[in-house]
mmCIF file of C-alpha atoms in Angstrom:
data_model
loop_
_atom_site.group_PDB
_atom_site.id
_atom_site.type_symbol
_atom_site.label_atom_id
_atom_site.label_comp_id
_atom_site.label_asym_id
_atom_site.label_seq_id
_atom_site.Cartn_x
_atom_site.Cartn_y
_atom_site.Cartn_z
ATOM 1 C CA MET A 1 -16.271 33.951 12.506
ATOM 2 C CA ALA A 2 -19.838 34.561 11.084
ATOM 3 C CA ALA A 3 -22.963 33.288 13.380
ATOM 4 C CA ASN A 4 -24.978 32.306 11.098
ATOM 5 C CA PHE A 5 -22.733 29.486 8.833
ATOM 6 C CA LEU A 6 -22.611 26.462 6.696
ATOM 7 C CA PHE A 7 -19.950 24.720 7.603
ATOM 8 C CA THR A 8 -19.399 20.973 6.624
ATOM 9 C CA SER A 9 -16.339 18.211 7.661
ATOM 10 C CA GLU A 10 -15.519 14.426 5.654
ATOM 11 C CA SER A 11 -14.315 11.402 7.345
ATOM 12 C CA VAL A 12 -12.896 7.965 5.119
ATOM 13 C CA THR A 13 -13.204 4.490 6.432
ATOM 14 C CA GLU A 14 -10.568 1.973 6.586
ATOM 15 C CA GLY A 15 -10.692 0.053 3.560
ATOM 16 C CA HIS A 16 -10.190 4.267 1.317
ATOM 17 C CA PRO A 17 -6.354 3.468 0.269
ATOM 18 C CA ASP A 18 -5.552 6.801 1.030
ATOM 19 C CA LYS A 19 -6.431 5.026 4.678
ATOM 20 C CA ILE A 20 -4.239 1.948 3.958
ATOM 21 C CA ALA A 21 -1.480 3.434 3.720
ATOM 22 C CA ASP A 22 -1.710 4.961 6.736
ATOM 23 C CA GLN A 23 -2.598 1.854 8.395
ATOM 24 C CA ILE A 24 0.442 0.252 7.068
ATOM 25 C CA SER A 25 2.577 2.855 8.242
ATOM 26 C CA ASP A 26 1.476 2.472 11.349
ATOM 27 C CA GLY A 27 0.782 -0.743 11.519
ATOM 28 C CA ILE A 28 4.704 -1.065 10.900
ATOM 29 C CA LEU A 29 5.158 1.585 13.708
ATOM 30 C CA ASP A 30 4.077 -0.559 15.411
ATOM 31 C CA ALA A 31 5.755 -3.986 14.773
ATOM 32 C CA ILE A 32 9.386 -2.047 15.588
ATOM 33 C CA LEU A 33 7.715 -0.728 18.880
ATOM 34 C CA ALA A 34 6.678 -3.274 20.059
ATOM 35 C CA LYS A 35 10.299 -5.580 20.460
ATOM 36 C CA ASP A 36 12.660 -1.789 19.834
ATOM 37 C CA LYS A 37 10.601 0.754 21.842
ATOM 38 C CA LYS A 38 13.545 3.180 21.434
ATOM 39 C CA GLY A 39 13.440 2.672 17.195
ATOM 40 C CA ARG A 40 13.065 5.096 14.524
ATOM 41 C CA VAL A 41 10.193 4.956 12.110
ATOM 42 C CA ALA A 42 9.694 7.193 9.261
ATOM 43 C CA CYS A 43 7.687 4.649 7.408
ATOM 44 C CA GLU A 44 5.424 5.831 3.839
ATOM 45 C CA THR A 45 3.716 3.707 2.211
ATOM 46 C CA PHE A 46 1.854 3.575 -1.598
ATOM 47 C CA VAL A 47 -1.280 2.092 -2.606
ATOM 48 C CA THR A 48 -1.845 1.646 -6.159
ATOM 49 C CA VAL A 49 -3.710 -1.843 -8.354
ATOM 50 C CA GLY A 50 -2.139 -4.910 -6.976
ATOM 51 C CA LEU A 51 0.514 -3.425 -5.320
ATOM 52 C CA VAL A 52 1.664 -1.902 -2.391
ATOM 53 C CA VAL A 53 5.203 -0.051 -1.633
ATOM 54 C CA VAL A 54 6.798 0.768 1.336
ATOM 55 C CA GLY A 55 9.775 3.116 1.709
ATOM 56 C CA GLY A 56 11.091 5.595 4.019
ATOM 57 C CA GLU A 57 13.623 5.600 7.246
ATOM 58 C CA ILE A 58 13.573 3.029 9.737
ATOM 59 C CA THR A 59 16.382 2.640 12.327
ATOM 60 C CA THR A 60 15.716 -0.083 15.042
ATOM 61 C CA LYS A 61 17.359 -3.632 16.313
ATOM 62 C CA ALA A 62 14.417 -5.133 15.839
ATOM 63 C CA TYR A 63 13.816 -7.199 13.102
ATOM 64 C CA VAL A 64 9.698 -7.058 11.746
ATOM 65 C CA ASP A 65 8.232 -9.068 8.655
ATOM 66 C CA ILE A 66 7.699 -6.209 6.947
ATOM 67 C CA ASN A 67 5.766 -8.541 3.697
ATOM 68 C CA GLY A 68 3.698 -10.412 6.998
ATOM 69 C CA THR A 69 2.406 -7.326 8.572
ATOM 70 C CA VAL A 70 1.296 -5.737 5.346
ATOM 71 C CA ARG A 71 -0.959 -9.332 4.150
ATOM 72 C CA ASP A 72 -2.146 -9.443 7.893
ATOM 73 C CA ILE A 73 -3.347 -5.093 7.680
ATOM 74 C CA ILE A 74 -5.234 -5.171 4.517
ATOM 75 C CA LYS A 75 -6.891 -8.750 5.556
ATOM 76 C CA ASP A 76 -7.881 -7.401 8.356
ATOM 77 C CA ILE A 77 -9.381 -4.195 7.014
ATOM 78 C CA GLY A 78 -11.318 -6.146 5.137
ATOM 79 C CA TYR A 79 -10.063 -6.594 0.707
ATOM 80 C CA THR A 80 -10.260 -10.410 1.051
ATOM 81 C CA LYS A 81 -12.477 -11.216 -2.133
ATOM 82 C CA ARG A 82 -11.731 -11.289 -5.114
ATOM 83 C CA GLU A 83 -14.826 -8.930 -6.528
ATOM 84 C CA PHE A 84 -13.284 -6.236 -5.361
ATOM 85 C CA GLY A 85 -10.247 -6.099 -7.418
ATOM 86 C CA PHE A 86 -7.190 -6.258 -4.888
ATOM 87 C CA THR A 87 -6.788 -8.557 -2.326
ATOM 88 C CA TYR A 88 -4.416 -9.473 1.083
ATOM 89 C CA ASP A 89 -3.246 -12.731 -0.462
ATOM 90 C CA THR A 90 -2.379 -11.615 -4.883
ATOM 91 C CA CYS A 91 -1.280 -8.290 -4.502
ATOM 92 C CA ALA A 92 2.591 -7.480 -5.155
ATOM 93 C CA ILE A 93 4.695 -5.458 -2.045
ATOM 94 C CA LEU A 94 7.711 -3.629 -2.589
ATOM 95 C CA ASN A 95 10.144 -2.712 0.636
ATOM 96 C CA SER A 96 12.499 -0.270 -0.072
ATOM 97 C CA ILE A 97 13.392 0.666 3.396
ATOM 98 C CA GLY A 98 16.193 2.799 4.476
ATOM 99 C CA SER A 99 18.162 3.932 7.994
ATOM 100 C CA GLN A 100 17.642 7.038 8.937
ATOM 101 C CA SER A 101 20.629 10.080 8.422
ATOM 102 C CA PRO A 102 22.908 10.488 10.520
ATOM 103 C CA ASP A 103 22.972 13.972 10.447
ATOM 104 C CA ILE A 104 19.483 13.822 11.756
ATOM 105 C CA ALA A 105 19.948 11.247 14.508
ATOM 106 C CA GLN A 106 22.864 12.902 16.150
ATOM 107 C CA GLY A 107 19.884 15.889 17.538
ATOM 108 C CA VAL A 108 17.585 13.851 17.984
ATOM 109 C CA ASP A 109 19.417 12.122 20.567
ATOM 110 C CA THR A 110 19.782 14.620 22.554
ATOM 111 C CA GLY A 111 16.277 14.777 23.527
ATOM 112 C CA GLY A 112 15.260 17.777 20.185
ATOM 113 C CA ALA A 113 12.892 17.817 17.760
ATOM 114 C CA GLY A 114 13.188 15.378 14.568
ATOM 115 C CA ASP A 115 12.255 18.429 12.879
ATOM 116 C CA GLN A 116 11.156 21.950 12.324
ATOM 117 C CA GLY A 117 7.182 22.971 12.140
ATOM 118 C CA LEU A 118 4.050 24.265 13.484
ATOM 119 C CA MET A 119 1.309 22.220 15.194
ATOM 120 C CA THR A 120 -1.919 23.237 16.677
ATOM 121 C CA GLY A 121 -4.095 21.204 19.141
ATOM 122 C CA TYR A 122 -8.267 22.396 19.521
ATOM 123 C CA ALA A 123 -10.814 21.948 21.478
ATOM 124 C CA CYS A 124 -14.542 22.927 21.987
ATOM 125 C CA ARG A 125 -17.493 22.472 23.635
ATOM 126 C CA GLU A 126 -19.314 21.566 19.931
ATOM 127 C CA THR A 127 -19.337 17.421 21.884
ATOM 128 C CA LYS A 128 -19.011 15.669 24.515
ATOM 129 C CA GLU A 129 -15.395 14.596 23.418
ATOM 130 C CA LEU A 130 -14.445 18.979 23.186
ATOM 131 C CA MET A 131 -14.511 18.217 19.071
ATOM 132 C CA PRO A 132 -15.834 20.048 16.313
ATOM 133 C CA LEU A 133 -19.548 18.359 15.677
ATOM 134 C CA PRO A 134 -19.083 17.451 11.951
ATOM 135 C CA ILE A 135 -15.877 15.641 12.145
ATOM 136 C CA MET A 136 -17.036 13.595 14.747
ATOM 137 C CA LEU A 137 -20.521 13.054 12.794
ATOM 138 C CA ALA A 138 -18.550 12.453 9.702
ATOM 139 C CA HIS A 139 -16.386 10.506 11.713
ATOM 140 C CA LYS A 140 -19.270 8.059 13.336
ATOM 141 C CA LEU A 141 -20.576 7.669 10.152
ATOM 142 C CA THR A 142 -18.056 5.622 8.566
ATOM 143 C CA LYS A 143 -17.437 3.642 11.546
ATOM 144 C CA ARG A 144 -20.885 3.189 10.854
ATOM 145 C CA LEU A 145 -20.179 1.510 7.796
ATOM 146 C CA ALA A 146 -17.724 0.061 8.391
ATOM 147 C CA ILE A 147 -19.916 -1.869 11.263
ATOM 148 C CA CYS A 148 -22.593 -3.156 9.205
ATOM 149 C CA ARG A 149 -20.485 -4.502 6.725
ATOM 150 C CA LYS A 150 -18.285 -6.740 8.545
ATOM 151 C CA LYS A 151 -21.130 -7.423 11.002
ATOM 152 C CA ASN A 152 -22.941 -8.359 7.352
ATOM 153 C CA ILE A 153 -25.813 -5.644 8.917
ATOM 154 C CA LEU A 154 -25.657 -4.823 4.934
ATOM 155 C CA PRO A 155 -23.764 -7.770 3.271
ATOM 156 C CA TYR A 156 -23.213 -6.091 -0.072
ATOM 157 C CA LEU A 157 -20.871 -3.436 0.998
ATOM 158 C CA GLY A 158 -17.402 -3.149 0.744
ATOM 159 C CA PRO A 159 -14.777 -1.497 2.435
ATOM 160 C CA ASP A 160 -14.398 1.804 1.102
ATOM 161 C CA GLY A 161 -16.590 4.401 1.884
ATOM 162 C CA LYS A 162 -16.525 8.222 2.716
ATOM 163 C CA SER A 163 -18.967 10.461 4.943
ATOM 164 C CA GLN A 164 -19.082 13.666 4.418
ATOM 165 C CA VAL A 165 -21.643 16.056 7.265
ATOM 166 C CA THR A 166 -22.663 19.165 6.168
ATOM 167 C CA ILE A 167 -23.476 21.499 9.762
ATOM 168 C CA GLU A 168 -26.367 24.831 10.014
ATOM 169 C CA TYR A 169 -24.925 27.080 12.961
ATOM 170 C CA ILE A 170 -26.711 29.854 14.031
ATOM 171 C CA ASP A 171 -25.769 32.548 16.952
ATOM 172 C CA GLY A 172 -21.956 30.447 16.759
ATOM 173 C CA GLN A 173 -24.228 27.182 17.445
ATOM 174 C CA PRO A 174 -24.594 23.816 15.498
ATOM 175 C CA ALA A 175 -28.024 24.076 15.283
ATOM 176 C CA ARG A 176 -28.994 21.395 12.321
ATOM 177 C CA VAL A 177 -27.644 18.983 10.215
ATOM 178 C CA ASP A 178 -28.184 20.414 6.736
ATOM 179 C CA THR A 179 -26.178 17.631 4.211
ATOM 180 C CA ILE A 180 -24.841 13.902 5.062
ATOM 181 C CA VAL A 181 -23.689 12.669 1.758
ATOM 182 C CA VAL A 182 -22.006 8.837 2.466
ATOM 183 C CA SER A 183 -20.764 7.087 -0.763
ATOM 184 C CA THR A 184 -19.598 3.607 -0.243
ATOM 185 C CA GLN A 185 -17.930 0.623 -2.060
ATOM 186 C CA HIS A 186 -20.965 -1.920 -3.055
ATOM 187 C CA ASN A 187 -21.178 -5.594 -4.921
ATOM 188 C CA GLU A 188 -23.195 -5.011 -8.135
ATOM 189 C CA ALA A 189 -26.420 -7.348 -6.791
ATOM 190 C CA ILE A 190 -28.120 -3.909 -5.325
ATOM 191 C CA LEU A 191 -28.312 -1.915 -9.163
ATOM 192 C CA ASN A 192 -30.776 -1.435 -10.507
ATOM 193 C CA ARG A 193 -31.783 -2.773 -14.522
ATOM 194 C CA THR A 194 -29.183 -0.104 -16.224
ATOM 195 C CA GLY A 195 -26.907 -1.187 -13.722
ATOM 196 C CA LYS A 196 -26.167 2.759 -13.741
ATOM 197 C CA LYS A 197 -27.709 3.334 -9.965
ATOM 198 C CA ILE A 198 -28.022 1.774 -6.846
ATOM 199 C CA THR A 199 -31.872 0.910 -6.551
ATOM 200 C CA SER A 200 -33.526 2.656 -4.347
ATOM 201 C CA LYS A 201 -34.212 0.160 -1.972
ATOM 202 C CA ALA A 202 -30.778 -0.399 -0.972
ATOM 203 C CA ARG A 203 -30.408 3.460 -0.727
ATOM 204 C CA ASP A 204 -33.404 3.398 2.092
ATOM 205 C CA GLU A 205 -31.441 0.070 3.647
ATOM 206 C CA ILE A 206 -28.366 2.378 3.730
ATOM 207 C CA ILE A 207 -30.280 5.435 5.548
ATOM 208 C CA GLU A 208 -31.581 3.810 7.605
ATOM 209 C CA LYS A 209 -28.583 1.055 8.657
ATOM 210 C CA VAL A 210 -25.918 4.097 8.412
ATOM 211 C CA ILE A 211 -27.529 6.982 8.895
ATOM 212 C CA VAL A 212 -30.617 7.163 10.900
ATOM 213 C CA PRO A 213 -28.733 5.548 14.012
ATOM 214 C CA ILE A 214 -25.669 8.196 13.762
ATOM 215 C CA ILE A 215 -27.122 11.657 13.364
ATOM 216 C CA PRO A 216 -29.334 13.199 16.777
ATOM 217 C CA LYS A 217 -32.722 12.779 15.313
ATOM 218 C CA ASN A 218 -32.822 17.106 16.959
ATOM 219 C CA MET A 219 -29.972 18.001 14.706
ATOM 220 C CA LEU A 220 -32.298 16.854 11.866
ATOM 221 C CA ASP A 221 -35.544 18.510 9.700
ATOM 222 C CA LYS A 222 -37.535 18.463 6.593
ATOM 223 C CA ARG A 223 -35.067 20.421 4.560
ATOM 224 C CA THR A 224 -31.788 17.645 5.701
ATOM 225 C CA LYS A 225 -31.388 16.050 2.494
ATOM 226 C CA TYR A 226 -29.698 13.414 2.140
ATOM 227 C CA HIS A 227 -26.957 11.974 -0.785
ATOM 228 C CA VAL A 228 -25.590 8.891 -0.664
ATOM 229 C CA ASN A 229 -23.618 7.078 -4.075
ATOM 230 C CA PRO A 230 -24.383 10.756 -5.447
ATOM 231 C CA THR A 231 -22.975 9.035 -8.441
ATOM 232 C CA GLY A 232 -25.429 6.235 -8.494
ATOM 233 C CA LYS A 233 -22.401 3.530 -8.028
ATOM 234 C CA PHE A 234 -19.759 2.789 -6.916
ATOM 235 C CA VAL A 235 -18.738 -0.928 -7.442
ATOM 236 C CA ILE A 236 -15.313 0.021 -8.591
ATOM 237 C CA GLY A 237 -13.346 1.345 -5.322
ATOM 238 C CA GLY A 238 -10.280 0.336 -2.746
ATOM 239 C CA PRO A 239 -6.371 0.191 -4.898
ATOM 240 C CA ILE A 240 -7.867 -0.383 -8.505
ATOM 241 C CA SER A 241 -9.699 3.368 -8.286
ATOM 242 C CA ASP A 242 -7.737 5.537 -6.564
ATOM 243 C CA ALA A 243 -4.127 5.253 -5.500
ATOM 244 C CA GLY A 244 -3.155 5.825 -1.976
ATOM 245 C CA VAL A 245 -0.330 7.472 0.229
ATOM 246 C CA THR A 246 0.254 8.386 4.003
ATOM 247 C CA GLY A 247 -0.602 10.859 4.842
ATOM 248 C CA ARG A 248 -2.523 12.785 2.814
ATOM 249 C CA LYS A 249 -6.073 13.138 5.138
ATOM 250 C CA ILE A 250 -4.432 15.171 7.666
ATOM 251 C CA ILE A 251 -8.433 17.000 7.772
ATOM 252 C CA VAL A 252 -9.830 14.526 7.897
ATOM 253 C CA ASP A 253 -7.531 13.121 10.986
ATOM 254 C CA THR A 254 -7.448 15.938 12.786
ATOM 255 C CA TYR A 255 -10.288 18.391 13.211
ATOM 256 C CA GLY A 256 -12.181 18.607 9.455
ATOM 257 C CA GLY A 257 -11.271 21.980 8.694
ATOM 258 C CA MET A 258 -12.069 23.771 11.614
ATOM 259 C CA ALA A 259 -9.292 24.659 13.125
ATOM 260 C CA SER A 260 -5.690 25.455 11.384
ATOM 261 C CA HIS A 261 -3.146 23.122 10.243
ATOM 262 C CA GLY A 262 0.663 23.021 10.255
ATOM 263 C CA GLY A 263 0.974 20.376 7.498
ATOM 264 C CA GLY A 264 2.503 17.258 8.794
ATOM 265 C CA ALA A 265 0.805 14.359 8.395
ATOM 266 C CA PHE A 266 0.934 11.512 11.728
ATOM 267 C CA SER A 267 1.186 8.182 10.397
ATOM 268 C CA GLY A 268 4.650 6.278 9.377
ATOM 269 C CA LYS A 269 6.231 8.771 12.157
ATOM 270 C CA ASP A 270 7.662 7.345 15.640
ATOM 271 C CA PRO A 271 7.149 9.778 18.710
ATOM 272 C CA THR A 272 10.562 11.747 18.532
ATOM 273 C CA LYS A 273 8.920 13.347 15.177
ATOM 274 C CA VAL A 274 6.880 16.439 17.168
ATOM 275 C CA ASP A 275 4.845 16.743 13.714
ATOM 276 C CA ARG A 276 3.353 14.355 15.193
ATOM 277 C CA SER A 277 4.106 13.906 19.104
ATOM 278 C CA ALA A 278 3.839 17.918 19.811
ATOM 279 C CA CYS A 279 -0.123 17.611 17.927
ATOM 280 C CA TYR A 280 -0.615 14.916 20.955
ATOM 281 C CA MET A 281 0.475 17.519 22.783
ATOM 282 C CA ALA A 282 -1.562 20.357 21.670
ATOM 283 C CA ARG A 283 -4.837 18.722 21.422
ATOM 284 C CA TYR A 284 -3.988 17.625 25.537
ATOM 285 C CA ILE A 285 -3.208 20.885 26.501
ATOM 286 C CA ALA A 286 -6.334 22.770 24.414
ATOM 287 C CA LYS A 287 -8.634 20.077 25.950
ATOM 288 C CA ASN A 288 -7.243 20.726 29.349
ATOM 289 C CA VAL A 289 -7.509 23.888 29.192
ATOM 290 C CA VAL A 290 -11.426 24.122 27.877
ATOM 291 C CA ALA A 291 -12.228 21.014 29.899
ATOM 292 C CA SER A 292 -10.597 23.538 32.952
ATOM 293 C CA GLY A 293 -13.617 26.484 31.533
ATOM 294 C CA LEU A 294 -10.440 28.481 31.258
ATOM 295 C CA ALA A 295 -12.860 28.582 27.818
ATOM 296 C CA ASP A 296 -14.931 27.490 25.616
ATOM 297 C CA LYS A 297 -12.763 27.381 22.618
ATOM 298 C CA CYS A 298 -8.916 27.055 22.645
ATOM 299 C CA THR A 299 -6.645 26.705 19.702
ATOM 300 C CA LEU A 300 -2.782 25.817 20.760
ATOM 301 C CA GLN A 301 -0.063 26.742 17.809
ATOM 302 C CA VAL A 302 3.575 24.984 19.026
ATOM 303 C CA ALA A 303 6.407 25.478 16.542
ATOM 304 C CA TYR A 304 10.379 23.546 16.982
ATOM 305 C CA ALA A 305 13.141 24.062 14.996
ATOM 306 C CA ILE A 306 15.186 21.238 14.452
ATOM 307 C CA GLY A 307 17.651 19.600 17.508
ATOM 308 C CA LEU A 308 16.444 22.354 19.764
ATOM 309 C CA ALA A 309 14.216 20.970 22.580
ATOM 310 C CA ASP A 310 12.206 23.729 23.922
ATOM 311 C CA PRO A 311 9.400 25.491 21.498
ATOM 312 C CA VAL A 312 10.666 28.277 19.204
ATOM 313 C CA SER A 313 7.278 29.417 19.343
ATOM 314 C CA LEU A 314 3.434 28.971 21.807
ATOM 315 C CA MET A 315 0.051 30.621 20.858
ATOM 316 C CA VAL A 316 -3.482 30.233 22.518
ATOM 317 C CA PHE A 317 -6.311 32.028 20.758
ATOM 318 C CA SER A 318 -9.429 31.156 22.401
ATOM 319 C CA ASP A 319 -11.770 32.754 19.976
ATOM 320 C CA GLY A 320 -13.702 35.561 22.223
ATOM 321 C CA THR A 321 -14.412 32.794 24.913
ATOM 322 C CA ASN A 322 -11.845 32.751 27.296
ATOM 323 C CA LYS A 323 -12.781 33.768 31.024
ATOM 324 C CA VAL A 324 -8.798 35.243 31.492
ATOM 325 C CA SER A 325 -6.727 36.207 29.228
ATOM 326 C CA GLU A 326 -5.123 34.397 26.992
ATOM 327 C CA LYS A 327 -1.588 35.385 28.496
ATOM 328 C CA ARG A 328 -1.815 34.316 31.694
ATOM 329 C CA ILE A 329 -3.237 30.580 30.319
ATOM 330 C CA ALA A 330 -0.530 30.640 27.988
ATOM 331 C CA GLN A 331 1.554 30.967 31.370
ATOM 332 C CA LEU A 332 -0.060 28.641 33.100
ATOM 333 C CA ILE A 333 0.860 25.820 29.939
ATOM 334 C CA ARG A 334 4.237 26.278 30.088
ATOM 335 C CA LYS A 335 3.640 26.028 33.611
ATOM 336 C CA HIS A 336 2.116 22.628 33.835
ATOM 337 C CA PHE A 337 2.889 20.874 30.508
ATOM 338 C CA ASP A 338 6.622 19.678 29.741
ATOM 339 C CA LEU A 339 6.635 21.317 25.862
ATOM 340 C CA THR A 340 10.580 19.723 25.001
ATOM 341 C CA PRO A 341 10.148 16.046 22.393
ATOM 342 C CA ALA A 342 11.437 14.415 25.686
ATOM 343 C CA GLY A 343 9.051 15.633 28.181
ATOM 344 C CA ILE A 344 5.623 15.195 25.468
ATOM 345 C CA ILE A 345 6.742 11.501 25.384
ATOM 346 C CA LYS A 346 7.442 10.575 28.628
ATOM 347 C CA ALA A 347 4.080 12.605 29.640
ATOM 348 C CA LEU A 348 2.196 11.146 27.042
ATOM 349 C CA ASP A 349 3.247 7.589 27.354
ATOM 350 C CA LEU A 350 4.435 7.370 23.242
ATOM 351 C CA ARG A 351 6.248 4.420 22.662
ATOM 352 C CA ARG A 352 4.057 2.291 22.986
ATOM 353 C CA PRO A 353 2.236 0.637 19.563
ATOM 354 C CA ILE A 354 -0.241 2.040 19.786
ATOM 355 C CA TYR A 355 -0.582 3.972 16.832
ATOM 356 C CA ARG A 356 -2.339 2.153 13.759
ATOM 357 C CA LYS A 357 -5.744 2.342 15.604
ATOM 358 C CA THR A 358 -4.691 6.324 15.154
ATOM 359 C CA ALA A 359 -4.313 5.200 11.676
ATOM 360 C CA ALA A 360 -8.229 5.104 11.055
ATOM 361 C CA TYR A 361 -11.494 7.797 11.908
ATOM 362 C CA GLY A 362 -9.070 10.287 13.249
ATOM 363 C CA HIS A 363 -6.531 10.888 16.308
ATOM 364 C CA PHE A 364 -8.623 12.610 18.609
ATOM 365 C CA GLY A 365 -11.868 13.111 20.474
ATOM 366 C CA ARG A 366 -11.210 8.871 19.968
ATOM 367 C CA THR A 367 -12.208 7.367 23.913
ATOM 368 C CA GLU A 368 -10.533 3.256 23.415
ATOM 369 C CA LYS A 369 -8.668 2.742 25.824
ATOM 370 C CA GLY A 370 -4.699 4.829 25.089
ATOM 371 C CA PHE A 371 -5.266 8.007 23.666
ATOM 372 C CA THR A 372 -3.493 9.545 26.589
ATOM 373 C CA TRP A 373 -4.309 12.961 24.795
ATOM 374 C CA GLU A 374 -7.927 13.098 26.043
ATOM 375 C CA ARG A 375 -7.319 13.020 28.882
ATOM 376 C CA THR A 376 -8.658 15.661 30.896
ATOM 377 C CA ASP A 377 -6.514 14.806 34.294
ATOM 378 C CA LYS A 378 -5.129 18.760 34.007
ATOM 379 C CA ALA A 379 -8.453 20.476 33.974
ATOM 380 C CA LYS A 380 -9.083 21.399 38.173
ATOM 381 C CA LEU A 381 -4.961 22.137 38.448
ATOM 382 C CA LEU A 382 -5.546 24.847 35.620
ATOM 383 C CA ALA A 383 -9.038 25.466 37.147
ATOM 384 C CA LYS A 384 -7.055 26.342 40.748
ATOM 385 C CA ASP A 385 -4.356 28.163 39.814
ATOM 386 C CA ALA A 386 -5.700 30.938 37.225
#
């Protein structure tokens, strides 16, 4: 990558239609795992005007109130007011869930991968979370939007919203914030006399209450550009303005475009699905490699074949920041990490109802309890063995 460049990442709030879908899928997964740790779940959700469709394949001995779970999640997100055109208590819910194919099950039951595919993990030294700076700032902005809405700091905000952060890199390192974009749903109370734009007062309040508390002051300068609701207004949002589908925000979910992506989505999938669990393991390994000092950046790719336990390939790329050879790092990974689906589930304790909270604001770089793949407990071991 060039030494000097601009790089942009985006995030979306929990009330964005795609994230509503992700949270419903993972909420259903959690409800099943809470009663049946070995339940098989591949749950997809579609949300649109006045309607939620839940489908996919679920095999479990547990009973879960799907409709009740869906409504509770939508209510918790904040779709409780008629003014935003979509509410938890009035939307229709269509349940079209079947069971997992026995052809797939016979490979998974023996400990094999639930699908083929390639998965990527990444870590770098740009933040204390060992994540790229653009995506971390973008997530923090959307989280701040939700806080300002739920705590009534900005009472006119709605659940839907987006952020985007552009960082200028100099000599390969983040130097300054070039552009900040915040688009947030709101009610009509902050529109100006034309009814086509929010007032300058509201714009300044959003900058003051949302952006200023999040972006480090030393990263801002006179050239930093701020775009707040750049279309003018954002009254009509959520599912009445845009359909949402599970798994459509895979770059938001991972590294903001800084690392490659295998293409598999996460939400609604139980941990036997390696396109989720192996990505978590790859992040865990990459973070430990960087924390150990073996490299300042680490991209790890693993690939699986359906029904087979061991990965068919493993690749380490450190972008020239490695202190020992990438071949040696790969050897250490093979030695100290079990990359079989069963080994991943055991190492990261993945048969728990922990997934709904992963479904908004990113699956990686999280500091909350339960994100076991964010531990750096093997960093010292890797450094010593190297």
